[in-house]
PDB file of C-alpha atoms in Angstrom:
ATOM      1  CA  MET A 201     -49.462  10.385  -0.659  1.00  0.00           C
ATOM      2  CA  SER A 202     -50.601   7.486  -2.836  1.00  0.00           C
ATOM      3  CA  GLN A 203     -49.526   3.915  -2.173  1.00  0.00           C
ATOM      4  CA  GLU A 204     -47.366   4.070  -5.304  1.00  0.00           C
ATOM      5  CA  ASP A 205     -45.613   7.229  -4.054  1.00  0.00           C
ATOM      6  CA  GLN A 206     -45.106   5.695  -0.618  1.00  0.00           C
ATOM      7  CA  ALA A 207     -43.594   2.589  -2.165  1.00  0.00           C
ATOM      8  CA  ALA A 208     -41.287   4.656  -4.364  1.00  0.00           C
ATOM      9  CA  SER A 209     -40.208   6.741  -1.378  1.00  0.00           C
ATOM     10  CA  ALA A 210     -39.494   3.652   0.710  1.00  0.00           C
ATOM     11  CA  GLY A 211     -37.582   2.086  -2.157  1.00  0.00           C
ATOM     12  CA  GLY A 212     -35.433   5.179  -2.549  1.00  0.00           C
ATOM     13  CA  LEU A 213     -34.696   5.277   1.164  1.00  0.00           C
ATOM     14  CA  ASN A 214     -33.766   1.615   1.249  1.00  0.00           C
ATOM     15  CA  GLY A 215     -31.552   2.131  -1.790  1.00  0.00           C
ATOM     16  CA  ALA A 216     -29.779   5.027  -0.091  1.00  0.00           C
ATOM     17  CA  ARG A 217     -29.265   2.969   3.046  1.00  0.00           C
ATOM     18  CA  HIS A 218     -27.891   0.087   1.009  1.00  0.00           C
ATOM     19  CA  LEU A 219     -25.506   2.434  -0.790  1.00  0.00           C
ATOM     20  CA  GLU A 220     -24.319   3.883   2.508  1.00  0.00           C
ATOM     21  CA  GLU A 221     -23.776   0.412   3.958  1.00  0.00           C
ATOM     22  CA  GLU A 222     -21.908  -0.652   0.818  1.00  0.00           C
ATOM     23  CA  SER A 223     -19.662   2.416   0.991  1.00  0.00           C
ATOM     24  CA  ARG A 224     -18.921   1.847   4.657  1.00  0.00           C
ATOM     25  CA  GLY A 225     -18.050  -1.794   4.025  1.00  0.00           C
ATOM     26  CA  LEU A 226     -15.762  -0.922   1.128  1.00  0.00           C
ATOM     27  CA  LEU A 227     -14.152   1.857   3.131  1.00  0.00           C
ATOM     28  CA  ARG A 228     -13.356  -0.596   5.921  1.00  0.00           C
ATOM     29  CA  LYS A 229     -11.696  -2.890   3.362  1.00  0.00           C
ATOM     30  CA  ILE A 230      -9.670   0.032   1.999  1.00  0.00           C
ATOM     31  CA  LEU A 231      -8.520   0.997   5.484  1.00  0.00           C
ATOM     32  CA  LEU A 232      -7.658  -2.621   6.232  1.00  0.00           C
ATOM     33  CA  GLY A 233      -5.508  -2.781   3.097  1.00  0.00           C
ATOM     34  CA  GLN A 234      -3.835   0.483   4.024  1.00  0.00           C
ATOM     35  CA  ALA A 235      -3.145  -0.770   7.543  1.00  0.00           C
ATOM     36  CA  TYR A 236      -1.683  -3.982   6.132  1.00  0.00           C
ATOM     37  CA  ARG A 237       0.793  -2.060   3.967  1.00  0.00           C
ATOM     38  CA  GLN A 238       1.721   0.411   6.681  1.00  0.00           C
ATOM     39  CA  ILE A 239       2.037  -2.041   9.565  1.00  0.00           C
ATOM     40  CA  MET A 240       4.184  -4.248   7.332  1.00  0.00           C
ATOM     41  CA  ALA A 241       6.338  -1.197   6.562  1.00  0.00           C
ATOM     42  CA  ALA A 242       6.586  -0.303  10.257  1.00  0.00           C
ATOM     43  CA  ASN A 243       7.452  -3.842  11.366  1.00  0.00           C
ATOM     44  CA  ILE A 244      10.134  -4.274   8.720  1.00  0.00           C
ATOM     45  CA  ARG A 245      11.652  -0.879   9.492  1.00  0.00           C
ATOM     46  CA  GLY A 246      11.833  -1.813  13.163  1.00  0.00           C
ATOM     47  CA  HIS A 247      13.468  -5.109  12.236  1.00  0.00           C
ATOM     48  CA  GLY A 248      15.837  -3.343   9.833  1.00  0.00           C
ATOM     49  CA  LEU A 249      17.330  -1.023  12.446  1.00  0.00           C
ATOM     50  CA  LYS A 250      19.873  -3.714  13.332  1.00  0.00           C
ATOM     51  CA  PHE A 251      21.331  -3.514   9.819  1.00  0.00           C
ATOM     52  CA  LEU A 252      22.200   0.193  10.099  1.00  0.00           C
ATOM     53  CA  SER A 253      25.535   1.114  11.638  1.00  0.00           C
ATOM     54  CA  THR A 254      25.199   4.914  11.904  1.00  0.00           C
ATOM     55  CA  SER A 255      23.025   6.979  14.230  1.00  0.00           C
ATOM     56  CA  GLU A 256      21.957   9.134  11.295  1.00  0.00           C
ATOM     57  CA  GLY A 257      20.726   6.133   9.353  1.00  0.00           C
ATOM     58  CA  ARG A 258      18.834   4.753  12.326  1.00  0.00           C
ATOM     59  CA  TRP A 259      17.211   8.083  13.167  1.00  0.00           C
ATOM     60  CA  SER A 260      16.093   8.429   9.561  1.00  0.00           C
ATOM     61  CA  LEU A 261      14.406   5.031   9.715  1.00  0.00           C
ATOM     62  CA  VAL A 262      12.892   5.789  13.135  1.00  0.00           C
ATOM     63  CA  ALA A 263      11.459   9.077  11.832  1.00  0.00           C
ATOM     64  CA  ASP A 264       9.754   7.181   9.014  1.00  0.00           C
ATOM     65  CA  LEU A 265       8.504   4.600  11.487  1.00  0.00           C
ATOM     66  CA  ALA A 266       6.959   7.265  13.744  1.00  0.00           C
ATOM     67  CA  LYS A 267       5.124   8.849  10.796  1.00  0.00           C
ATOM     68  CA  ILE A 268       3.766   5.486   9.707  1.00  0.00           C
ATOM     69  CA  LEU A 269       2.488   4.584  13.179  1.00  0.00           C
ATOM     70  CA  LYS A 270       0.797   7.975  13.456  1.00  0.00           C
ATOM     71  CA  SER A 271      -0.926   7.335  10.139  1.00  0.00           C
ATOM     72  CA  VAL A 272      -2.135   3.918  11.323  1.00  0.00           C
ATOM     73  CA  SER A 273      -3.598   5.544  14.442  1.00  0.00           C
ATOM     74  CA  ARG A 274      -5.430   8.083  12.293  1.00  0.00           C
ATOM     75  CA  ALA A 275      -6.721   5.286  10.070  1.00  0.00           C
ATOM     76  CA  GLN A 276      -8.001   3.514  13.188  1.00  0.00           C
ATOM     77  CA  GLU A 277     -10.159   6.553  13.996  1.00  0.00           C
ATOM     78  CA  ILE A 278     -11.757   6.428  10.547  1.00  0.00           C
ATOM     79  CA  TYR A 279     -12.141   2.645  10.764  1.00  0.00           C
ATOM     80  CA  THR A 280     -13.924   2.927  14.103  1.00  0.00           C
ATOM     81  CA  ALA A 281     -16.246   5.631  12.754  1.00  0.00           C
ATOM     82  CA  GLN A 282     -17.220   3.252   9.931  1.00  0.00           C
ATOM     83  CA  GLY A 283     -18.122   0.430  12.307  1.00  0.00           C
ATOM     84  CA  GLY A 284     -14.766  -1.357  12.318  1.00  0.00           C
ATOM     85  CA  GLY A 285     -13.027  -2.945  15.293  1.00  0.00           C
ATOM     86  CA  ASP A 286      -9.321  -3.121  16.089  1.00  0.00           C
ATOM     87  CA  LEU A 287      -7.567  -2.291  12.818  1.00  0.00           C
ATOM     88  CA  ARG A 288      -4.205  -3.720  13.860  1.00  0.00           C
ATOM     89  CA  GLN A 289      -5.777  -6.952  15.012  1.00  0.00           C
ATOM     90  CA  ASP A 290      -7.873  -7.262  11.838  1.00  0.00           C
ATOM     91  CA  ALA A 291      -4.749  -6.766   9.704  1.00  0.00           C
ATOM     92  CA  ALA A 292      -2.607  -9.134  11.783  1.00  0.00           C
ATOM     93  CA  VAL A 293      -3.904 -12.267  10.045  1.00  0.00           C
ATOM     94  CA  LYS A 294      -2.328 -11.213   6.737  1.00  0.00           C
ATOM     95  CA  MET A 295       0.951 -10.289   8.452  1.00  0.00           C
ATOM     96  CA  GLU A 296       1.855 -13.884   9.228  1.00  0.00           C
ATOM     97  CA  ARG A 297       2.983 -14.610   5.670  1.00  0.00           C
ATOM     98  CA  ILE A 298       5.235 -11.546   5.314  1.00  0.00           C
ATOM     99  CA  PRO A 299       8.985 -12.336   5.481  1.00  0.00           C
ATOM    100  CA  TYR A 300      11.619 -10.099   7.040  1.00  0.00           C
ATOM    101  CA  PRO A 301      14.764  -8.836   5.281  1.00  0.00           C
ATOM    102  CA  ALA A 302      17.924 -10.779   6.083  1.00  0.00           C
ATOM    103  CA  SER A 303      20.325  -7.954   5.236  1.00  0.00           C
ATOM    104  CA  ARG A 304      20.636  -4.219   4.722  1.00  0.00           C
ATOM    105  CA  LEU A 305      20.477  -4.757   0.968  1.00  0.00           C
ATOM    106  CA  GLU A 306      17.252  -6.698   1.238  1.00  0.00           C
ATOM    107  CA  LEU A 307      15.865  -3.927   3.450  1.00  0.00           C
ATOM    108  CA  ALA A 308      16.807  -1.500   0.669  1.00  0.00           C
ATOM    109  CA  ALA A 309      14.936  -3.619  -1.897  1.00  0.00           C
ATOM    110  CA  PHE A 310      11.883  -3.606   0.351  1.00  0.00           C
ATOM    111  CA  LEU A 311      11.986   0.168   0.844  1.00  0.00           C
ATOM    112  CA  ALA A 312      12.394   0.852  -2.872  1.00  0.00           C
ATOM    113  CA  THR A 313       9.359  -1.225  -3.837  1.00  0.00           C
ATOM    114  CA  SER A 314       6.990  -0.875  -0.887  1.00  0.00           C
ATOM    115  CA  ASP A 315       7.301   2.888  -0.489  1.00  0.00           C
ATOM    116  CA  LEU A 316       6.482   3.458  -4.146  1.00  0.00           C
ATOM    117  CA  ALA A 317       3.486   1.133  -3.862  1.00  0.00           C
ATOM    118  CA  GLU A 318       2.284   3.038  -0.801  1.00  0.00           C
ATOM    119  CA  SER A 319       2.681   6.358  -2.613  1.00  0.00           C
ATOM    120  CA  ILE A 320       0.660   5.090  -5.592  1.00  0.00           C
ATOM    121  CA  ALA A 321      -2.069   3.858  -3.247  1.00  0.00           C
ATOM    122  CA  MET A 322      -2.212   7.154  -1.343  1.00  0.00           C
ATOM    123  CA  GLU A 323      -2.494   9.140  -4.574  1.00  0.00           C
ATOM    124  CA  GLY A 324      -5.583   7.093  -5.398  1.00  0.00           C
ATOM    125  CA  TYR A 325      -7.216   8.136  -2.114  1.00  0.00           C
ATOM    126  CA  SER A 326      -6.173  11.812  -2.163  1.00  0.00           C
ATOM    127  CA  ASP A 327      -9.503  12.923  -3.692  1.00  0.00           C
ATOM    128  CA  SER A 328     -11.645  10.297  -1.972  1.00  0.00           C
ATOM    129  CA  ALA A 329     -15.306  10.975  -1.274  1.00  0.00           C
ATOM    130  CA  CYS A 330     -14.387  10.079   2.320  1.00  0.00           C
ATOM    131  CA  VAL A 331     -12.876  13.402   3.386  1.00  0.00           C
ATOM    132  CA  PRO A 332     -10.939  12.048   6.419  1.00  0.00           C
ATOM    133  CA  LEU A 333      -9.324   9.388   4.200  1.00  0.00           C
ATOM    134  CA  ALA A 334      -8.448  11.972   1.539  1.00  0.00           C
ATOM    135  CA  THR A 335      -6.881  14.224   4.174  1.00  0.00           C
ATOM    136  CA  LEU A 336      -4.858  11.352   5.621  1.00  0.00           C
ATOM    137  CA  ALA A 337      -3.678  10.308   2.160  1.00  0.00           C
ATOM    138  CA  ARG A 338      -2.474  13.808   1.318  1.00  0.00           C
ATOM    139  CA  GLU A 339      -0.612  14.030   4.629  1.00  0.00           C
ATOM    140  CA  ASN A 340       1.139  10.741   3.856  1.00  0.00           C
ATOM    141  CA  LEU A 341       2.187  11.968   0.427  1.00  0.00           C
ATOM    142  CA  VAL A 342       3.885  15.058   1.869  1.00  0.00           C
ATOM    143  CA  HIS A 343       6.301  13.046   4.018  1.00  0.00           C
ATOM    144  CA  GLU A 344       9.623  12.390   2.264  1.00  0.00           C
ATOM    145  CA  ARG A 345      11.350   9.227   3.448  1.00  0.00           C
ATOM    146  CA  THR A 346      15.090   9.834   3.319  1.00  0.00           C
ATOM    147  CA  ALA A 347      15.916   6.279   4.398  1.00  0.00           C
ATOM    148  CA  THR A 348      14.275   5.004   1.227  1.00  0.00           C
ATOM    149  CA  LYS A 349      16.369   7.259  -1.010  1.00  0.00           C
ATOM    150  CA  ARG A 350      19.565   6.089   0.694  1.00  0.00           C
ATOM    151  CA  GLY A 351      18.458   2.493   0.343  1.00  0.00           C
ATOM    152  CA  GLN A 352      17.858   2.944  -3.370  1.00  0.00           C
ATOM    153  CA  GLU A 353      21.366   4.364  -3.821  1.00  0.00           C
ATOM    154  CA  LEU A 354      22.884   1.489  -1.845  1.00  0.00           C
ATOM    155  CA  PHE A 355      21.026  -1.139  -3.852  1.00  0.00           C
ATOM    156  CA  GLN A 356      21.923   0.520  -7.137  1.00  0.00           C
ATOM    157  CA  ALA A 357      25.627   0.492  -6.220  1.00  0.00           C
ATOM    158  CA  PHE A 358      25.412  -3.192  -5.246  1.00  0.00           C
ATOM    159  CA  ALA A 359      23.594  -4.164  -8.442  1.00  0.00           C
ATOM    160  CA  ALA A 360      26.224  -2.381 -10.563  1.00  0.00           C
ATOM    161  CA  ASP A 361      28.623  -5.245  -9.808  1.00  0.00           C
ATOM    162  CA  PRO A 362      28.040  -7.922 -12.491  1.00  0.00           C
ATOM    163  CA  ALA A 363      29.028 -10.599  -9.981  1.00  0.00           C
ATOM    164  CA  GLN A 364      26.106  -9.557  -7.752  1.00  0.00           C
ATOM    165  CA  GLN A 365      23.440  -9.267 -10.457  1.00  0.00           C
ATOM    166  CA  ALA A 366      21.786 -12.622  -9.783  1.00  0.00           C
ATOM    167  CA  HIS A 367      21.548 -11.922  -6.056  1.00  0.00           C
ATOM    168  CA  ALA A 368      20.230  -8.401  -6.661  1.00  0.00           C
ATOM    169  CA  GLN A 369      17.588  -9.747  -9.053  1.00  0.00           C
ATOM    170  CA  GLN A 370      16.489 -12.368  -6.531  1.00  0.00           C
ATOM    171  CA  MET A 371      16.038  -9.819  -3.736  1.00  0.00           C
ATOM    172  CA  PHE A 372      14.275  -7.349  -6.001  1.00  0.00           C
ATOM    173  CA  SER A 373      11.839  -9.927  -7.406  1.00  0.00           C
ATOM    174  CA  ARG A 374      10.904 -11.131  -3.927  1.00  0.00           C
ATOM    175  CA  TRP A 375       9.897  -7.698  -2.647  1.00  0.00           C
ATOM    176  CA  LEU A 376       8.402  -6.584  -5.949  1.00  0.00           C
ATOM    177  CA  VAL A 377       5.834  -9.366  -5.727  1.00  0.00           C
ATOM    178  CA  ILE A 378       4.960  -8.449  -2.129  1.00  0.00           C
ATOM    179  CA  ALA A 379       4.532  -4.774  -3.064  1.00  0.00           C
ATOM    180  CA  LEU A 380       2.283  -5.584  -6.025  1.00  0.00           C
ATOM    181  CA  LEU A 381       0.089  -7.969  -4.045  1.00  0.00           C
ATOM    182  CA  ALA A 382      -0.328  -5.294  -1.372  1.00  0.00           C
ATOM    183  CA  LEU A 383      -1.988  -3.021  -3.953  1.00  0.00           C
ATOM    184  CA  GLY A 384      -4.995  -5.333  -4.072  1.00  0.00           C
ATOM    185  CA  ARG A 385      -6.549  -7.893  -6.396  1.00  0.00           C
ATOM    186  CA  PRO A 386      -7.747  -6.507  -9.746  1.00  0.00           C
ATOM    187  CA  GLY A 387     -11.178  -7.177 -11.176  1.00  0.00           C
ATOM    188  CA  THR A 388     -13.161  -7.868  -8.020  1.00  0.00           C
ATOM    189  CA  ARG A 389     -16.573  -6.277  -7.592  1.00  0.00           C
ATOM    190  CA  GLY A 390     -15.288  -4.364  -4.576  1.00  0.00           C
ATOM    191  CA  ASP A 391     -12.397  -2.991  -6.625  1.00  0.00           C
ATOM    192  CA  GLU A 392     -14.752  -1.631  -9.285  1.00  0.00           C
ATOM    193  CA  ARG A 393     -17.344  -0.333  -6.823  1.00  0.00           C
ATOM    194  CA  ALA A 394     -14.750   1.539  -4.746  1.00  0.00           C
ATOM    195  CA  VAL A 395     -13.927   3.586  -7.838  1.00  0.00           C
ATOM    196  CA  ALA A 396     -17.569   3.959  -8.894  1.00  0.00           C
ATOM    197  CA  LEU A 397     -18.496   5.310  -5.445  1.00  0.00           C
ATOM    198  CA  GLY A 398     -15.594   7.758  -5.452  1.00  0.00           C
ATOM    199  CA  LEU A 399     -13.739   6.166  -2.553  1.00  0.00           C
ATOM    200  CA  ARG A 400     -10.612   6.003  -4.702  1.00  0.00           C
ATOM    201  CA  SER A 401      -9.689   7.181  -8.177  1.00  0.00           C
ATOM    202  CA  ARG A 402      -7.925   4.083  -9.547  1.00  0.00           C
ATOM    203  CA  THR A 403      -8.667   0.404  -9.868  1.00  0.00           C
ATOM    204  CA  CYS A 404      -6.115  -2.062  -8.530  1.00  0.00           C
ATOM    205  CA  ALA A 405      -5.009  -2.845 -12.090  1.00  0.00           C
ATOM    206  CA  GLN A 406      -4.465   0.851 -12.837  1.00  0.00           C
ATOM    207  CA  ALA A 407      -2.495   1.281  -9.613  1.00  0.00           C
ATOM    208  CA  ALA A 408      -0.304  -1.724 -10.425  1.00  0.00           C
ATOM    209  CA  GLY A 409       0.343  -0.439 -13.946  1.00  0.00           C
ATOM    210  CA  LEU A 410       1.343   2.995 -12.673  1.00  0.00           C
ATOM    211  CA  PHE A 411       3.546   1.403 -10.013  1.00  0.00           C
ATOM    212  CA  LEU A 412       5.482  -0.593 -12.606  1.00  0.00           C
ATOM    213  CA  GLU A 413       5.767   2.445 -14.863  1.00  0.00           C
ATOM    214  CA  GLN A 414       7.247   4.586 -12.089  1.00  0.00           C
ATOM    215  CA  LEU A 415       9.494   1.759 -10.895  1.00  0.00           C
ATOM    216  CA  ASP A 416      11.022   1.318 -14.353  1.00  0.00           C
ATOM    217  CA  PRO A 417      13.814   3.940 -13.890  1.00  0.00           C
ATOM    218  CA  PHE A 418      14.982   2.111 -10.751  1.00  0.00           C
ATOM    219  CA  ILE A 419      14.869  -1.228 -12.576  1.00  0.00           C
ATOM    220  CA  SER A 420      16.948   0.202 -15.418  1.00  0.00           C
ATOM    221  CA  ALA A 421      19.443   1.931 -13.111  1.00  0.00           C
ATOM    222  CA  CYS A 422      20.036  -1.361 -11.283  1.00  0.00           C
ATOM    223  CA  HIS A 423      20.267  -3.389 -14.529  1.00  0.00           C
ATOM    224  CA  LEU A 424      17.392  -5.558 -13.330  1.00  0.00           C
ATOM    225  CA  GLU A 425      14.629  -7.308 -15.241  1.00  0.00           C
ATOM    226  CA  LEU A 426      10.930  -7.495 -14.566  1.00  0.00           C
ATOM    227  CA  PRO A 427      10.261 -11.131 -13.632  1.00  0.00           C
ATOM    228  CA  ASP A 428       7.419 -13.249 -14.988  1.00  0.00           C
ATOM    229  CA  LEU A 429       4.862 -11.931 -12.522  1.00  0.00           C
ATOM    230  CA  GLU A 430       2.078 -14.334 -13.446  1.00  0.00           C
ATOM    231  CA  SER A 431       4.288 -17.315 -12.617  1.00  0.00           C
ATOM    232  CA  LEU A 432       4.916 -15.690  -9.218  1.00  0.00           C
ATOM    233  CA  GLY A 433       1.198 -15.375  -8.462  1.00  0.00           C
ATOM    234  CA  VAL A 434       0.652 -11.743  -9.465  1.00  0.00           C
ATOM    235  CA  VAL A 435      -2.388 -10.914 -11.623  1.00  0.00           C
ATOM    236  CA  LEU A 436      -2.128  -7.477 -13.243  1.00  0.00           C
ATOM    237  CA  SER A 437      -5.434  -7.435 -15.112  1.00  0.00           C
ATOM    238  CA  PRO A 438      -8.940  -8.745 -14.398  1.00  0.00           C
TER     239      PRO A 438
END
C-alpha cells in the first residue's frame, strides 16, 4: 500500500471514529433530555397524589408513574452503554428550577401539556438509528395515560366558567412554557446533527411546531389563548 493510500485509510478510520464519538455524545444528550422530562413527570405525579380524593384516580396516576420510572431505568441502560454515568444524577441539576403544582387543576394543566410534549418527543425517536432508543420510544407511545385524559376534562370544565378564565390562562401558560422548553433549544449544532445522523427524525423547532398544532384543540376547547412565548423566554425557531 502506498503512503497516499495509507494516509487515506487512516483518515477514513479517524473520521469514522469521530462520527461514532459524535453520535454517542449526542445520544447521551438526547437521553439526558428524555430523563429530564420523565423524571419531572414522575416527581410531579408523586406530588400530585395528594390532590386526588378517589382510589381510582390515585391508582391511575400511580400506574403512569410506574411506567415512567421503568422507562427511565431502560434509558439508564442505554446511557451507560454509551459511556454515560448516573442518568438521574446528571438530570438532577435541571430539576431544581421546576415548580410543583399547587392544586389539582394545576396538576391537570401540567399533564395536558407535558404528556403531549413527551409524546411528540418519543415519536421523533421511534425510528432512531439507535435501535434500543427506538424500541423504548415505541413502548412509551403505546402506553395510554388515563389520568391525563381525566385531567384534561377537569381543566376544560373549570375553564368553561368565564369567572375562572384568567386563572385558567395563568396556569396553562405556566406549564406550556415548561413543556416547550423541555423539547430542547432550536438551532443548535447538536439539534441539527442529531437529525442528520438519524438519531431522531425532527429538529427541536419542528417538534415544538407539531406540539402547538396538536395542542390547539385543547386550547380552543378551554377558551384559552396562546401567550406571547418569546416574552416568556421560549424560542420557536433558530
